[in-house]
CSV table of C-alpha atoms in Angstrom, one decimal:
chain,number,residue,atom,x,y,z
A,193,MET,CA,-13.1,2.5,2.5
A,194,ALA,CA,-10.3,4.1,0.6
A,195,GLN,CA,-11.2,7.2,-1.5
A,196,ILE,CA,-9.6,10.1,-3.3
A,197,ASN,CA,-11.1,13.4,-4.4
A,198,VAL,CA,-10.8,14.9,-7.8
A,199,ALA,CA,-8.6,17.7,-6.7
A,200,GLU,CA,-6.0,15.3,-5.3
A,201,LEU,CA,-6.3,13.1,-8.4
A,202,PHE,CA,-5.5,16.1,-10.6
A,203,LYS,CA,-2.6,17.1,-8.4
A,204,GLN,CA,-1.0,13.7,-8.5
A,205,THR,CA,-1.6,12.9,-12.2
A,206,ARG,CA,-1.6,16.2,-14.0
A,207,ARG,CA,2.0,15.9,-15.3
A,208,LYS,CA,1.8,12.3,-16.3
A,209,LEU,CA,-1.6,12.7,-17.9
A,210,LYS,CA,-0.8,16.2,-19.2
A,211,LEU,CA,-4.1,17.5,-17.7
A,212,SER,CA,-5.5,21.0,-17.8
A,213,TRP,CA,-8.5,21.9,-15.6
A,214,VAL,CA,-10.7,24.0,-17.8
A,215,ALA,CA,-14.1,24.0,-16.0
A,216,GLY,CA,-16.0,22.8,-13.0
A,217,LEU,CA,-13.5,24.3,-10.6
A,218,ASN,CA,-16.0,23.9,-7.7
A,219,GLY,CA,-16.1,20.1,-8.0
A,220,GLY,CA,-12.6,19.4,-6.6
A,221,SER,CA,-14.2,17.7,-3.6
A,222,ASN,CA,-16.0,15.1,-5.7
A,223,THR,CA,-14.7,11.7,-4.5
A,224,LEU,CA,-13.9,8.3,-6.1
A,225,THR,CA,-14.1,5.4,-3.7
A,226,SER,CA,-12.6,1.9,-3.7
A,227,GLU,CA,-16.1,0.5,-3.5
A,228,THR,CA,-16.7,2.0,-7.0
A,229,VAL,CA,-13.6,0.2,-8.3
A,230,THR,CA,-14.7,-3.2,-7.0
A,231,LYS,CA,-18.2,-3.1,-8.4
A,232,PRO,CA,-18.3,-4.3,-12.1
A,233,SER,CA,-21.6,-2.5,-12.7
A,234,LEU,CA,-20.0,0.8,-11.6
A,235,ALA,CA,-17.0,1.1,-13.9
A,236,LEU,CA,-14.7,3.8,-12.6
A,237,ILE,CA,-13.3,5.0,-15.9
A,238,GLY,CA,-14.6,4.6,-19.4
A,239,HIS,CA,-15.5,6.1,-22.8
A,240,LEU,CA,-18.7,7.9,-23.3
A,241,ASN,CA,-21.7,5.7,-22.4
A,242,PHE,CA,-25.0,7.4,-21.9
A,243,VAL,CA,-26.7,4.2,-20.7
A,244,HIS,CA,-24.2,3.4,-17.9
A,245,PRO,CA,-22.2,6.6,-17.2
A,246,ASN,CA,-18.9,6.1,-15.5
A,247,ARG,CA,-17.5,8.0,-12.5
A,248,VAL,CA,-14.8,9.5,-14.8
A,249,GLN,CA,-15.8,9.9,-18.4
A,250,VAL,CA,-13.0,9.9,-21.0
A,251,LEU,CA,-14.0,11.5,-24.3
A,252,GLY,CA,-11.7,10.7,-27.2
A,253,CYS,CA,-12.0,11.4,-30.9
A,254,ALA,CA,-14.9,9.0,-31.6
A,255,GLU,CA,-16.9,10.3,-28.7
A,256,MET,CA,-16.3,14.0,-29.6
A,257,ASP,CA,-17.2,13.2,-33.3
A,258,TYR,CA,-20.4,11.7,-32.1
A,259,LEU,CA,-21.3,14.7,-30.0
A,260,ARG,CA,-20.5,17.0,-32.9
A,261,SER,CA,-22.7,14.9,-35.2
A,262,LEU,CA,-25.7,15.6,-33.1
A,263,PRO,CA,-28.0,18.6,-33.6
A,264,PRO,CA,-27.2,21.3,-31.1
A,265,ASP,CA,-30.3,20.7,-29.0
A,266,GLU,CA,-29.7,17.0,-28.9
A,267,ALA,CA,-26.0,17.4,-28.0
A,268,ILE,CA,-26.9,19.7,-25.1
A,269,THR,CA,-29.6,17.2,-23.9
A,270,ALA,CA,-27.1,14.3,-24.1
A,271,ILE,CA,-24.5,16.2,-22.1
A,272,GLU,CA,-27.1,17.3,-19.5
A,273,ASN,CA,-28.2,13.7,-19.1
A,274,LEU,CA,-24.5,12.7,-18.6
A,275,TYR,CA,-23.9,15.3,-16.0
A,276,SER,CA,-27.1,14.5,-14.2
A,277,THR,CA,-25.7,11.2,-13.1
A,278,ASP,CA,-23.2,10.6,-10.2
A,279,LEU,CA,-20.3,11.9,-12.3
A,280,ALA,CA,-17.0,12.8,-10.7
A,281,ALA,CA,-15.1,14.3,-13.7
A,282,VAL,CA,-14.8,14.4,-17.4
A,283,ILE,CA,-11.6,14.2,-19.4
A,284,VAL,CA,-11.4,15.3,-23.0
A,285,ALA,CA,-8.4,13.4,-24.5
A,286,ASN,CA,-6.5,13.6,-27.8
A,287,GLY,CA,-6.2,17.4,-27.5
A,288,GLU,CA,-9.8,17.7,-28.8
A,289,LYS,CA,-11.5,21.1,-28.7
A,290,VAL,CA,-13.9,21.4,-25.9
A,291,PRO,CA,-17.4,22.5,-26.9
A,292,LYS,CA,-19.0,25.3,-25.0
A,293,SER,CA,-21.9,23.1,-24.0
A,294,LEU,CA,-19.5,20.8,-22.1
A,295,THR,CA,-18.0,23.8,-20.2
A,296,VAL,CA,-21.4,25.1,-19.3
A,297,ALA,CA,-22.5,21.8,-18.0
A,298,ALA,CA,-19.3,21.2,-16.0
A,299,ASN,CA,-19.7,24.6,-14.2
A,300,LYS,CA,-23.4,24.1,-13.7
A,301,HIS,CA,-23.1,20.6,-12.1
A,302,ALA,CA,-19.7,21.3,-10.3
A,303,ALA,CA,-18.1,18.4,-12.1
A,304,PRO,CA,-14.5,19.1,-13.1
A,305,LEU,CA,-13.7,19.1,-16.8
A,306,PHE,CA,-10.1,18.3,-17.8
A,307,THR,CA,-8.4,18.3,-21.1
A,308,SER,CA,-5.4,16.1,-22.1
A,309,THR,CA,-3.2,15.8,-25.2
A,310,LEU,CA,-2.7,12.0,-24.5
A,311,ARG,CA,-4.6,9.5,-26.6
A,312,SER,CA,-7.7,8.2,-24.8
A,313,PRO,CA,-6.6,4.5,-24.5
A,314,GLU,CA,-3.2,5.5,-23.1
A,315,LEU,CA,-4.8,8.0,-20.7
A,316,MET,CA,-7.3,5.4,-19.4
A,317,GLU,CA,-4.6,2.8,-18.9
A,318,ILE,CA,-2.4,5.2,-16.8
A,319,LEU,CA,-5.4,6.5,-14.8
A,320,SER,CA,-6.8,3.1,-14.1
A,321,HIS,CA,-3.4,1.9,-12.8
A,322,PHE,CA,-3.1,5.0,-10.6
A,323,LEU,CA,-6.5,4.6,-9.1
A,324,ALA,CA,-6.0,0.9,-8.5
A,325,GLN,CA,-3.0,1.7,-6.4
A,326,ALA,CA,-4.4,4.9,-4.8
A,327,MET,CA,-7.5,3.2,-3.5
A,328,ALA,CA,-6.3,-0.3,-2.7
A,329,ASP,CA,-6.9,-1.8,0.7
A,330,SER,CA,-4.2,-0.8,3.0
A,331,ILE,CA,-2.6,-1.4,6.4
A,332,SER,CA,0.3,0.2,8.3
A,333,LEU,CA,2.8,-2.2,10.1
A,334,HIS,CA,5.7,-1.6,12.4
A,335,GLY,CA,9.1,-2.7,11.2
A,336,VAL,CA,11.8,-2.0,8.6
A,337,PHE,CA,11.1,-2.7,5.0
A,338,MET,CA,14.1,-3.4,2.8
A,339,GLU,CA,14.9,-4.6,-0.7
A,340,VAL,CA,17.4,-7.4,-0.2
A,341,GLN,CA,18.7,-9.3,-3.2
A,342,GLY,CA,15.7,-8.1,-5.2
A,343,PHE,CA,13.1,-9.3,-2.6
A,344,GLY,CA,10.9,-7.1,-0.5
A,345,VAL,CA,11.6,-8.0,3.1
A,346,LEU,CA,9.8,-6.7,6.2
A,347,VAL,CA,11.9,-7.0,9.3
A,348,LYS,CA,9.8,-7.2,12.5
A,349,GLY,CA,10.6,-7.5,16.1
A,350,GLU,CA,10.0,-5.9,19.5
A,351,ALA,CA,11.4,-2.4,20.2
A,352,ALA,CA,15.2,-2.1,20.7
A,353,ILE,CA,15.8,-5.6,19.3
A,354,GLY,CA,18.1,-4.1,16.6
A,355,LYS,CA,15.9,-3.7,13.5
A,356,SER,CA,17.4,-0.4,12.4
A,357,GLU,CA,20.9,-1.5,13.1
A,358,LEU,CA,20.3,-4.5,10.9
A,359,ALA,CA,18.9,-2.3,8.2
A,360,LEU,CA,22.0,0.0,8.4
A,361,GLU,CA,24.2,-3.1,8.1
A,362,LEU,CA,22.2,-4.3,5.1
A,363,ILE,CA,22.4,-0.9,3.4
A,364,THR,CA,26.2,-0.9,3.8
A,365,ARG,CA,26.2,-4.3,2.0
A,366,GLY,CA,24.4,-2.8,-1.0
A,367,HIS,CA,20.8,-3.4,-0.2
A,368,ARG,CA,18.1,-0.7,-0.2
A,369,LEU,CA,15.9,0.9,2.4
A,370,ILE,CA,12.2,1.5,1.6
A,371,ALA,CA,10.8,2.4,5.0
A,372,ASP,CA,11.8,2.5,8.6
A,373,ASP,CA,9.5,2.2,11.6
A,374,ILE,CA,6.1,2.5,9.8
A,375,VAL,CA,5.4,0.8,6.5
A,376,ASP,CA,2.2,1.3,4.5
A,377,PHE,CA,1.1,-1.8,2.7
A,378,TYR,CA,-1.5,-1.9,-0.2
A,379,ARG,CA,-3.2,-4.8,-1.8
A,380,ILE,CA,-2.8,-3.7,-5.4
A,381,SER,CA,-3.8,-7.0,-7.0
A,382,PRO,CA,-5.1,-10.4,-5.9
A,383,ASP,CA,-1.6,-11.8,-5.5
A,384,ARG,CA,0.4,-8.7,-4.6
A,385,VAL,CA,0.9,-6.6,-1.6
A,386,GLU,CA,3.1,-3.5,-2.1
A,387,GLY,CA,4.9,-1.7,0.7
A,388,ARG,CA,5.5,2.1,0.6
A,389,CYS,CA,7.1,4.6,2.9
A,390,PRO,CA,5.0,7.3,4.4
A,391,PRO,CA,6.1,10.7,2.8
A,392,LEU,CA,7.1,12.0,6.2
A,393,LEU,CA,9.6,9.2,6.7
A,394,GLN,CA,11.1,8.9,3.3
A,395,ASP,CA,14.9,8.4,3.2
A,396,PHE,CA,15.2,8.5,7.0
A,397,LEU,CA,16.4,5.7,9.3
A,398,GLU,CA,16.5,6.2,13.1
A,399,VAL,CA,19.4,4.4,14.9
A,400,ARG,CA,19.8,4.5,18.6
A,401,GLY,CA,23.0,6.4,19.5
A,402,LEU,CA,23.2,8.0,16.1
A,403,GLY,CA,19.8,9.6,15.8
A,404,ILE,CA,18.0,10.2,12.5
A,405,LEU,CA,20.1,9.4,9.4
A,406,ASN,CA,19.3,10.6,5.9
A,407,ILE,CA,20.2,7.4,4.0
A,408,ARG,CA,19.9,9.0,0.6
A,409,ALA,CA,22.4,11.7,1.5
A,410,LEU,CA,24.8,9.2,3.2
A,411,PHE,CA,24.8,6.4,0.7
A,412,GLY,CA,23.4,7.9,-2.5
A,413,ASP,CA,20.2,7.5,-4.5
A,414,ASN,CA,20.6,3.8,-5.1
A,415,SER,CA,20.4,3.1,-1.3
A,416,VAL,CA,16.7,3.9,-1.1
A,417,LYS,CA,13.6,2.9,-3.0
A,418,PRO,CA,10.0,4.2,-2.9
A,419,THR,CA,8.0,1.0,-3.2
A,420,LYS,CA,8.5,-2.8,-3.4
A,421,PRO,CA,6.2,-5.8,-3.3
A,422,LEU,CA,6.3,-7.8,-0.1
A,423,ASP,CA,7.9,-11.2,-0.5
A,424,LEU,CA,9.2,-12.3,2.9
A,425,ILE,CA,8.8,-11.4,6.6
A,426,ILE,CA,11.8,-11.8,8.9
A,427,GLN,CA,10.8,-12.0,12.6
A,428,LEU,CA,13.6,-11.2,15.0
A,429,GLU,CA,13.4,-12.8,18.5
A,430,MET,CA,15.7,-12.8,21.5
A,431,ALA,CA,17.2,-16.3,21.7
A,432,ASP,CA,17.2,-16.3,25.5
A,433,LYS,CA,13.5,-15.7,25.6
A,434,LEU,CA,12.7,-18.7,23.4
A,435,ALA,CA,12.0,-22.0,25.1
A,436,PRO,CA,14.2,-24.8,23.7
A,437,GLN,CA,11.1,-26.7,22.6
A,438,ASN,CA,10.1,-23.7,20.5
A,439,LEU,CA,13.4,-23.6,18.5
A,440,ASP,CA,12.8,-25.3,15.2
A,441,ARG,CA,16.2,-26.7,14.2
A,442,LEU,CA,15.1,-28.2,10.9
A,443,SER,CA,12.4,-25.7,9.8
A,444,ILE,CA,10.3,-28.5,8.5
A,445,LYS,CA,7.1,-26.3,8.5
A,446,THR,CA,6.9,-23.3,6.2
A,447,LEU,CA,5.6,-20.4,8.2
A,448,HIS,CA,3.3,-17.7,6.9
A,449,GLU,CA,1.7,-14.5,8.0
A,450,GLU,CA,-1.4,-12.9,6.5
A,451,VAL,CA,-1.1,-9.3,5.3
A,452,LEU,CA,-4.3,-7.9,3.8
A,453,GLY,CA,-5.6,-11.4,3.3
A,454,LEU,CA,-2.5,-12.6,1.4
A,455,LYS,CA,-0.2,-15.2,2.9
A,456,VAL,CA,3.4,-14.1,3.0
A,457,SER,CA,6.3,-16.5,3.9
A,458,LYS,CA,7.9,-15.8,7.3
A,459,VAL,CA,11.2,-16.7,8.9
A,460,HIS,CA,12.1,-16.5,12.6
A,461,ILE,CA,15.7,-15.6,13.4
A,462,PRO,CA,16.8,-15.8,17.0
A,463,ILE,CA,19.0,-12.9,18.1
A,464,ALA,CA,22.1,-13.7,20.3
A,465,ALA,CA,25.5,-12.3,20.9
A,466,GLY,CA,28.0,-13.1,18.2
A,467,ARG,CA,25.4,-13.9,15.5
A,468,ASN,CA,25.8,-11.9,12.3
A,469,ILE,CA,22.2,-11.1,11.6
A,470,ALA,CA,22.8,-9.4,8.3
A,471,VAL,CA,24.4,-12.5,6.9
A,472,LEU,CA,21.5,-14.7,8.3
A,473,VAL,CA,19.0,-12.4,6.6
A,474,GLU,CA,20.8,-12.6,3.3
A,475,VAL,CA,21.0,-16.4,3.6
A,476,ALA,CA,17.3,-16.6,4.6
A,477,ILE,CA,16.4,-14.8,1.4
A,478,ARG,CA,18.7,-17.0,-0.7
A,479,ASN,CA,17.0,-20.0,0.9
A,480,HIS,CA,13.6,-18.5,0.2
A,481,MET,CA,14.6,-18.3,-3.5
A,482,LEU,CA,15.5,-22.0,-3.5
A,483,LEU,CA,12.2,-22.9,-1.9
A,484,LEU,CA,10.4,-21.0,-4.7
A,485,ARG,CA,12.3,-23.1,-7.1
A,486,GLY,CA,11.3,-26.3,-5.3
A,487,ILE,CA,14.7,-26.9,-3.6
A,488,ASN,CA,14.1,-27.7,0.1
A,489,ALA,CA,17.4,-28.5,1.9
A,490,THR,CA,15.5,-29.9,5.0
A,491,LYS,CA,13.6,-32.4,2.8
A,492,GLN,CA,16.8,-33.3,1.0
A,493,PHE,CA,18.5,-34.0,4.3
A,494,THR,CA,15.6,-35.9,5.7
A,495,GLN,CA,15.4,-38.1,2.5
A,496,ARG,CA,19.1,-38.8,2.7
A,497,GLN,CA,18.8,-39.7,6.3
A,498,GLN,CA,15.9,-42.1,5.6
A,499,ARG,CA,17.9,-43.8,2.9
A,500,GLU,CA,20.8,-44.3,5.2
A,501,MET,CA,18.5,-45.7,7.9
A,502,LYS,CA,17.1,-48.2,5.4
A,503,LYS,CA,20.6,-49.3,4.4
A,504,ASN,CA,21.5,-49.9,8.0
A,505,ARG,CA,18.4,-52.0,8.5
A,506,ALA,CA,19.1,-54.1,5.5
C-alpha cells in the first residue's frame, strides 16, 4: 500500500503550494495512504467538516470566519474535537491569520499546521493531484522508456539484445529518453499508466562499449523527459530464436500486455542483421496511430484479396 508522510509531502509541495510549517513540528511522520484515497467515506482532503473530518483539513476564508464567529470556549472545543480524530495535517489557506488555539492544538496533538497564501480551492486542486500521483499503484519494469513521435513507448527484450543502442539511435533522430534499465509505472487514473524515471537514473543511458552517457549533457534538455503515459510496448526478439510458425507475417491479432491492470498495445519486432530497428520502431508507432484511427492495413489487404478471389470465381 503506497503512502507518504507529512514531512515528505511538505518537502515536495512547499514551493508550489507556498507552504509554511508553523506548528506541530513533531508530526512529520504522520502518514497518508493510498487506502485513504480510494475510500469515499474517508476523503483525503477537504474543507472543515466536524462531522466527517478529513485526513488533511484545508481551512479557507469561510472556515476561519466560522471559527472566529464562535465564542472562545466553543472554538477551542471544536478545534479539539477536530484534532482528536485521525488527522494528518491542517492547512490554513488564503493567507488567513492563524489563531493561537489552532497552534496550541497542533502542538498538543503532533499534527502539523501549515499556512499558505493560495486560495483554498486552488490549493486543494493541486494537492489532490499531487497525492493521486504520489500514492498511485506502481510497478517497476525492466526496459527503456522513450517518447517517440509523441507516444510513450516501452522497449523490452532480453539482456544485450540492443535496447540501449536502439534508444541512442532514436535520441539522435529527435526522440526523447525518459528512463533506461528500470522504469517506474504508476496507475494515476482508471485509463492511464504513467512511466517515470527513478531519480538515481535520470538523464543516464548505459550503452555497452561506451559506458554511462549523460543524455541531457550530450544532446540538450529536449532529449529527455521526466514522465510520459504508456501507450505502446515494443518487444524485441532475436529472429533466429523464433520458430517460423511463431512469426506473424500479417499481424492479424492485436497483442496486449497488462500493466497495473491496464491493457497496453504490444508489438513484437524480430531482431536480425541488417534490420534498421529504429525505423521499424518509428513505423510501428505510426501504424499504431492509424489503428487508433480505425485504419488497419492488414484488414484492408485481406478485404482486397477476398474481393479479387470473388472476381476470379465469377
